Short mmCIF file of C-alpha atoms and ligand atoms in Angstrom, two decimals:
data_model
loop_
_atom_site.label_atom_id
_atom_site.label_comp_id
_atom_site.label_asym_id
_atom_site.label_seq_id
_atom_site.Cartn_x
_atom_site.Cartn_y
_atom_site.Cartn_z
CA MET A 1 56.51 -37.20 46.25
CA ASP A 2 59.17 -39.80 47.07
CA VAL A 3 62.54 -38.31 46.28
CA HIS A 4 64.90 -40.39 44.14
CA GLU A 5 68.39 -39.71 42.92
CA SER A 6 68.35 -38.41 39.33
CA ASP A 7 70.73 -36.78 36.86
CA GLU A 8 68.02 -34.25 36.05
CA PRO A 9 67.83 -30.95 37.95
CA LEU A 10 65.47 -31.03 40.93
CA ILE A 11 63.04 -28.67 39.18
CA ALA A 12 62.50 -31.15 36.31
CA GLY A 13 59.91 -32.82 38.56
CA TYR A 14 57.78 -29.64 38.73
CA ASP A 15 55.93 -27.21 36.44
CA SER A 16 55.65 -24.36 38.91
CA VAL A 17 57.03 -22.86 42.09
CA VAL A 18 55.35 -20.93 44.89
CA CYS A 19 58.22 -18.90 46.28
CA ASP A 20 58.49 -17.08 49.60
CA LEU A 21 60.25 -13.70 49.58
CA ASP A 22 62.01 -12.54 52.73
CA GLY A 23 64.99 -14.77 53.42
CA VAL A 24 64.61 -16.47 50.02
CA VAL A 25 64.74 -13.73 47.33
CA TYR A 26 65.80 -10.76 49.45
CA ARG A 27 66.66 -9.89 53.02
CA GLY A 28 65.35 -6.40 53.62
CA ALA A 29 66.98 -4.30 50.90
CA ASP A 30 69.67 -6.90 50.04
CA ALA A 31 69.49 -9.64 47.42
CA VAL A 32 69.91 -13.22 48.65
CA PRO A 33 72.94 -14.74 46.85
CA ASP A 34 72.04 -16.79 43.72
CA ALA A 35 68.29 -16.13 44.07
CA ALA A 36 67.66 -13.77 41.15
CA GLU A 37 69.78 -15.77 38.65
CA SER A 38 68.11 -19.01 39.75
CA LEU A 39 64.60 -17.59 39.38
CA GLN A 40 65.54 -16.28 35.93
CA GLY A 41 66.82 -19.79 35.16
CA LEU A 42 63.51 -21.35 36.23
CA VAL A 43 61.48 -18.99 34.05
CA ALA A 44 63.83 -19.65 31.11
CA ARG A 45 63.03 -23.37 31.50
CA GLY A 46 59.29 -22.60 31.28
CA VAL A 47 58.62 -23.01 35.02
CA ARG A 48 55.86 -20.71 36.31
CA VAL A 49 56.81 -18.78 39.46
CA VAL A 50 54.52 -16.92 41.84
CA TYR A 51 55.58 -15.25 45.07
CA ALA A 52 53.42 -15.95 48.12
CA THR A 53 53.86 -13.45 50.91
CA ASN A 54 52.29 -13.20 54.35
CA ASN A 55 53.04 -9.46 54.23
CA ALA A 56 49.60 -7.87 53.87
CA SER A 57 50.61 -4.25 54.21
CA ARG A 58 52.00 -3.59 50.73
CA VAL A 59 50.28 -3.65 47.35
CA PRO A 60 51.46 -6.28 44.81
CA ALA A 61 52.99 -3.66 42.48
CA GLU A 62 55.25 -2.44 45.30
CA VAL A 63 56.31 -6.00 46.16
CA ALA A 64 56.94 -6.82 42.47
CA GLU A 65 59.09 -3.72 42.21
CA GLN A 66 61.25 -4.87 45.12
CA ILE A 67 61.63 -8.36 43.55
CA ALA A 68 62.56 -6.87 40.18
CA GLY A 69 64.91 -4.49 42.00
CA VAL A 70 67.14 -7.43 43.00
CA GLY A 71 67.03 -8.78 39.43
CA ALA A 72 64.39 -11.52 39.75
CA PRO A 73 61.47 -11.81 37.32
CA ALA A 74 58.20 -10.38 38.67
CA THR A 75 55.07 -8.55 37.61
CA PRO A 76 52.31 -7.52 40.05
CA SER A 77 50.20 -10.53 39.03
CA ASP A 78 53.05 -12.84 40.12
CA VAL A 79 52.56 -11.69 43.72
CA VAL A 80 49.99 -13.51 45.86
CA SER A 81 49.51 -11.89 49.25
CA SER A 82 47.75 -12.90 52.44
CA ALA A 83 45.60 -9.76 52.06
CA GLN A 84 44.39 -11.11 48.69
CA ALA A 85 43.69 -14.52 50.25
CA GLY A 86 41.72 -12.76 53.00
CA ALA A 87 39.70 -10.69 50.53
CA ALA A 88 39.00 -13.83 48.46
CA ARG A 89 37.73 -15.58 51.59
CA LEU A 90 35.38 -12.65 52.32
CA ALA A 91 34.18 -12.47 48.71
CA GLU A 92 32.95 -16.06 49.09
CA VAL A 93 30.66 -15.19 52.00
CA LEU A 94 29.63 -11.57 51.36
CA ASP A 95 27.55 -9.95 48.63
CA PRO A 96 29.48 -8.17 45.85
CA GLY A 97 30.21 -4.58 46.87
CA ALA A 98 29.75 -5.28 50.60
CA SER A 99 31.53 -2.91 52.99
CA VAL A 100 34.49 -4.32 54.91
CA LEU A 101 36.52 -2.62 57.62
CA ALA A 102 40.08 -2.49 56.22
CA LEU A 103 42.16 -2.75 59.39
CA GLY A 104 45.65 -2.72 57.84
CA GLY A 105 47.94 -1.10 55.32
CA ASP A 106 47.38 -0.24 51.63
CA GLY A 107 47.64 -3.92 50.67
CA VAL A 108 44.46 -4.73 52.63
CA ASP A 109 42.55 -1.86 51.04
CA ALA A 110 43.66 -2.78 47.50
CA ALA A 111 42.94 -6.49 47.96
CA LEU A 112 39.36 -5.77 49.05
CA ARG A 113 38.79 -3.46 46.08
CA ASP A 114 40.25 -6.05 43.64
CA ALA A 115 37.92 -8.69 45.10
CA GLY A 116 34.87 -6.47 44.39
CA LEU A 117 34.35 -5.39 48.00
CA LEU A 118 34.27 -1.86 49.45
CA PRO A 119 37.05 -1.09 51.94
CA VAL A 120 36.03 1.21 54.79
CA SER A 121 38.75 2.89 56.85
CA PRO A 122 38.57 2.74 60.67
CA GLY A 123 38.58 6.55 60.55
CA ALA A 124 35.36 6.65 58.46
CA SER A 125 32.16 8.27 59.69
CA ASP A 126 29.81 6.37 62.05
CA ARG A 127 27.32 6.19 59.19
CA GLU A 128 29.84 4.40 56.92
CA LEU A 129 30.98 2.13 59.74
CA GLU A 130 27.36 1.11 60.41
CA GLY A 131 27.17 -0.49 56.97
CA VAL A 132 30.24 -2.69 57.51
CA SER A 133 29.61 -6.43 57.35
CA ALA A 134 33.10 -7.86 58.02
CA VAL A 135 36.61 -7.00 59.22
CA LEU A 136 39.81 -7.81 57.31
CA GLN A 137 42.82 -7.44 59.60
CA GLY A 138 46.37 -7.20 58.27
CA TYR A 139 49.53 -5.46 59.37
CA GLY A 140 49.44 -1.69 59.00
CA ARG A 141 52.06 0.58 60.46
CA GLN A 142 49.77 3.61 60.40
CA LEU A 143 47.14 1.96 62.65
CA ARG A 144 46.39 3.66 65.95
CA VAL A 145 44.84 2.60 69.24
CA ARG A 146 41.58 4.28 68.18
CA ASP A 147 41.44 2.06 65.05
CA PHE A 148 41.60 -1.09 67.18
CA GLU A 149 38.82 0.35 69.39
CA THR A 150 36.67 0.80 66.30
CA ALA A 151 37.41 -2.78 65.18
CA ALA A 152 36.59 -4.13 68.66
CA ARG A 153 33.30 -2.23 68.68
CA LEU A 154 32.30 -3.74 65.31
CA LEU A 155 33.52 -7.24 66.18
CA THR A 156 31.52 -7.20 69.41
CA THR A 157 28.38 -7.27 67.26
CA GLY A 158 29.47 -10.64 65.78
CA LEU A 159 30.75 -9.58 62.35
CA VAL A 160 32.79 -11.96 60.17
CA TRP A 161 36.48 -11.53 61.07
CA VAL A 162 39.28 -12.60 58.75
CA ALA A 163 42.99 -11.97 59.39
CA SER A 164 45.70 -12.05 56.76
CA ASN A 165 48.34 -13.83 58.84
CA ASP A 166 49.18 -14.62 62.44
CA ASP A 167 52.98 -14.18 62.50
CA ALA A 168 53.64 -13.17 66.09
CA THR A 169 56.66 -11.06 65.23
CA LEU A 170 57.95 -8.91 62.42
CA PRO A 171 61.75 -8.93 61.94
CA LEU A 172 63.25 -5.45 61.66
CA PRO A 173 66.94 -4.59 61.32
CA TRP A 174 67.31 -4.09 65.10
CA GLY A 175 65.35 -7.21 66.18
CA GLN A 176 61.72 -8.43 66.56
CA SER A 177 58.75 -6.06 66.50
CA PRO A 178 55.09 -7.10 67.12
CA GLY A 179 53.64 -8.74 64.00
CA ASN A 180 50.02 -9.10 62.88
CA GLY A 181 49.59 -12.10 65.22
CA ALA A 182 50.31 -9.84 68.19
CA TYR A 183 47.64 -7.37 67.01
CA ILE A 184 45.17 -10.24 66.55
CA ASP A 185 45.81 -11.29 70.17
CA LEU A 186 45.15 -7.72 71.25
CA LEU A 187 41.70 -7.69 69.65
CA ALA A 188 40.96 -11.31 70.60
CA THR A 189 41.56 -10.44 74.25
CA ALA A 190 38.88 -7.76 73.99
CA VAL A 191 36.25 -9.58 71.92
CA GLN A 192 36.78 -13.11 73.28
CA ARG A 193 36.96 -14.89 69.92
CA ARG A 194 39.53 -15.38 67.19
CA PRO A 195 39.55 -14.63 63.43
CA ASP A 196 39.74 -16.96 60.49
CA VAL A 197 43.42 -16.71 59.38
CA VAL A 198 44.37 -17.26 55.72
CA GLY A 199 48.16 -16.71 55.48
CA LYS A 200 50.86 -19.36 55.82
CA PRO A 201 50.86 -21.87 57.63
CA HIS A 202 47.09 -21.94 56.96
CA PRO A 203 46.26 -23.38 53.52
CA PRO A 204 44.21 -20.57 51.82
CA LEU A 205 47.22 -18.50 50.66
CA TYR A 206 48.85 -21.53 49.02
CA ARG A 207 45.45 -22.46 47.51
CA LEU A 208 45.12 -18.98 46.00
CA ALA A 209 48.67 -19.33 44.61
CA LEU A 210 47.69 -22.65 43.00
CA GLU A 211 44.61 -21.02 41.50
CA ARG A 212 46.77 -18.20 40.10
CA LEU A 213 49.21 -20.73 38.61
CA GLY A 214 46.52 -23.05 37.29
CA THR A 215 48.88 -26.01 37.70
CA ASP A 216 48.61 -29.49 39.18
CA PRO A 217 49.41 -29.38 42.94
CA ALA A 218 51.44 -32.60 42.49
CA ARG A 219 53.71 -30.71 40.03
CA THR A 220 53.99 -27.56 42.19
CA LEU A 221 56.81 -26.93 44.63
CA ALA A 222 56.59 -24.54 47.60
CA VAL A 223 59.88 -22.87 48.56
CA GLY A 224 60.54 -21.02 51.82
CA ASP A 225 62.95 -20.33 54.67
CA ARG A 226 60.58 -20.58 57.64
CA LEU A 227 59.68 -24.08 58.79
CA GLY A 228 56.64 -23.11 60.90
CA THR A 229 54.98 -21.07 58.14
CA ASP A 230 56.30 -21.93 54.65
CA ILE A 231 57.00 -25.63 55.16
CA VAL A 232 54.19 -26.53 57.56
CA GLY A 233 51.82 -24.52 55.31
CA ALA A 234 52.95 -26.42 52.20
CA GLN A 235 52.35 -29.71 54.01
CA ALA A 236 48.86 -28.52 55.03
CA ALA A 237 48.12 -27.59 51.40
CA GLY A 238 49.43 -30.95 50.15
CA LEU A 239 52.45 -29.51 48.30
CA ASP A 240 56.04 -30.73 48.16
CA SER A 241 58.33 -28.23 49.85
CA ALA A 242 61.91 -27.04 49.63
CA TRP A 243 63.42 -25.51 52.74
CA VAL A 244 66.13 -23.03 51.76
CA LEU A 245 68.85 -22.21 54.27
CA THR A 246 69.33 -18.57 53.25
CA GLY A 247 66.81 -17.19 55.76
CA VAL A 248 65.95 -17.30 59.44
CA ASP A 249 65.52 -20.98 60.29
CA ARG A 250 68.46 -23.28 60.92
CA PRO A 251 68.98 -27.02 61.62
CA THR A 252 68.34 -26.47 65.37
CA ASP A 253 64.87 -25.13 64.43
CA LEU A 254 64.16 -28.23 62.35
CA VAL A 255 64.99 -30.69 65.13
CA ALA A 256 63.02 -28.63 67.67
CA GLY A 257 59.84 -28.72 65.56
CA SER A 258 57.75 -31.10 63.50
CA ALA A 259 58.12 -29.71 59.95
CA SER A 260 59.33 -32.14 57.32
CA PRO A 261 60.48 -30.46 54.12
CA THR A 262 60.76 -32.63 51.01
CA TYR A 263 64.11 -31.01 50.13
CA VAL A 264 66.81 -29.04 51.95
CA LEU A 265 68.54 -26.42 49.76
CA SER A 266 71.62 -24.29 50.27
CA SER A 267 70.15 -21.65 47.94
CA LEU A 268 67.66 -21.45 45.07
CA ALA A 269 70.52 -22.48 42.73
CA ASP A 270 70.00 -26.06 44.02
CA LEU A 271 66.67 -26.14 42.14
CA LEU A 272 68.63 -26.17 38.89
CA ARG A 273 71.01 -28.95 39.97
CA PRO A 274 70.51 -32.69 40.49
CA TYR A 275 69.49 -33.30 44.10
CA ALA A 276 71.79 -35.55 46.12
CA VAL A 277 69.36 -37.61 48.24
CA PRO A 278 70.42 -38.85 51.71
CA THR A 279 70.38 -42.65 51.93
CA PRO A 280 70.79 -44.92 54.97
CA ASP A 281 74.20 -46.59 55.23
CA ALA A 282 75.01 -49.08 58.03
CA ASP A 283 74.65 -46.99 61.23
CA GLY A 284 74.48 -43.63 59.50
CA TRP A 285 73.48 -41.67 56.40
CA ARG A 286 75.32 -40.87 53.20
CA CYS A 287 74.60 -37.90 50.90
CA GLY A 288 76.84 -37.26 47.90
CA GLY A 289 80.36 -37.50 49.30
CA ALA A 290 79.34 -36.91 52.94
CA ARG A 291 78.67 -39.51 55.64
CA VAL A 292 77.07 -38.74 59.01
CA SER A 293 76.20 -41.07 61.89
CA PRO A 294 74.87 -40.45 65.38
CA GLY A 295 77.66 -40.32 67.94
CA ALA A 296 77.74 -40.25 71.74
CA ASP A 297 78.19 -36.49 71.66
CA GLY A 298 76.07 -35.29 68.72
CA LEU A 299 77.02 -36.45 65.22
CA ARG A 300 80.07 -38.08 63.69
CA ILE A 301 80.68 -36.17 60.44
CA GLU A 302 82.89 -37.37 57.59
CA GLN A 303 82.86 -34.50 55.09
CA ASP A 304 85.81 -35.62 52.91
CA GLY A 305 85.54 -32.61 50.63
CA ALA A 306 81.76 -33.02 50.19
CA ALA A 307 79.51 -29.94 49.89
CA ALA A 308 78.28 -28.53 53.20
CA ILE A 309 74.68 -28.98 52.09
CA GLU A 310 75.34 -32.72 51.60
CA VAL A 311 76.59 -32.96 55.18
CA VAL A 312 73.48 -31.11 56.34
CA ARG A 313 71.09 -33.39 54.40
CA ALA A 314 72.78 -36.55 55.73
CA GLY A 315 72.96 -35.07 59.23
CA LEU A 316 69.30 -34.02 59.30
CA ALA A 317 68.28 -37.49 58.08
CA ALA A 318 70.27 -38.99 60.97
CA LEU A 319 68.74 -36.55 63.47
CA ARG A 320 65.20 -37.29 62.30
CA VAL A 321 65.77 -41.00 62.99
CA LEU A 322 67.24 -40.09 66.36
CA ARG A 323 64.17 -37.95 67.10
CA ASP A 324 61.80 -40.81 66.18
CA GLU A 325 63.80 -43.26 68.29
CA GLY A 326 63.57 -41.16 71.42
CA GLY A 327 66.77 -39.12 71.24
CA THR A 328 66.77 -36.36 73.85
CA ALA A 329 66.23 -32.70 72.94
CA GLU A 330 69.80 -32.06 74.12
CA GLN A 331 71.25 -34.73 71.77
CA LEU A 332 69.23 -33.36 68.84
CA ARG A 333 70.25 -29.80 69.55
CA ARG A 334 73.92 -30.70 69.88
CA GLY A 335 73.84 -32.59 66.56
CA ALA A 336 72.03 -29.73 64.81
CA GLU A 337 74.55 -27.21 66.15
CA MET A 338 77.36 -29.26 64.58
CA LEU A 339 75.56 -28.97 61.23
CA GLU A 340 75.19 -25.22 61.72
CA ARG A 341 78.95 -24.95 62.25
CA VAL A 342 79.50 -26.79 58.94
CA LEU A 343 77.17 -24.25 57.27
CA ASP A 344 78.87 -21.27 58.92
CA ASP A 345 82.30 -22.50 57.82
CA ALA A 346 81.03 -22.79 54.23
CA GLY A 347 80.00 -19.10 54.05
CA PRO A 348 76.78 -17.39 52.89
CA THR A 349 75.94 -19.93 50.15
CA PRO A 350 76.86 -23.24 51.76
CA LEU A 351 77.29 -25.26 48.58
CA ARG A 352 81.03 -25.67 48.31
MG1 MG B 1 60.60 -15.90 54.54
#
């Protein structure tokens, strides 16, 4: 929707939220500041919240437990996973009770069962594997080389192949580990074709979330920290999106890509506040008390006691115009780095 200044909290324009998890609600074992209280606040207002996760390895009850563990409201039915979206896709094309190779963690197995299909493990007997009519591939830490050989053997015969998500990497405390996308590439190299992928940024996971919510897409807001998955996926599914700066992506990632979030939030608490909208002003942009204009060496920032997030909204608006008018990648990056410094100076929740 077009965003206008209002005295109402941002969330007043929506009936429901599809919320990402890592980098939005928690980071590993830690709670993201303000997230749990804000989600409680949304539910208290009557807003429906579901959590859409590309993580296919865990079962919804386990995910809900982690969400509740940081103090946010969640039951297993509030969790919509890419494994569930994959199983739903297969249930559309297979007969009820059909056997599917479950190449992934417990979440893949459970999703197939819940969708009325029969999961078959890669370690099953040849007789059981013979009856398989599709492969559902999701991340599974217990998978072994032999399991991928079994999947390749089945896929070579032309079976339906659905993958939960194609995230190339999986962030772990020490850095980046291969994600499900890397394991898809491994199989694709062998079988010379690619799967149908259902997780973000592909629309099926958001569509399943909408089905679960039963709300009007025009009154549903997608919230996430990753531009290339959460925000691009929301755009593909036709949903308004809020990019929250508590996770991995930063202003330099926005100017380097093509995602265009409807809102930019310092934390989920901004959902419960009026949204200061950036507006053009002579040669620059104004947002709340902040004013930002393009300068010879990046951006000219007049913060004047304004909130850091207001500087960032005005600055990103200025950088988007610069991008459209042929600004160089170097100019865009330099401007975005200035905004990142404003965020860093403001601390973990860059509101004040
Ligand atoms: Mg995330």
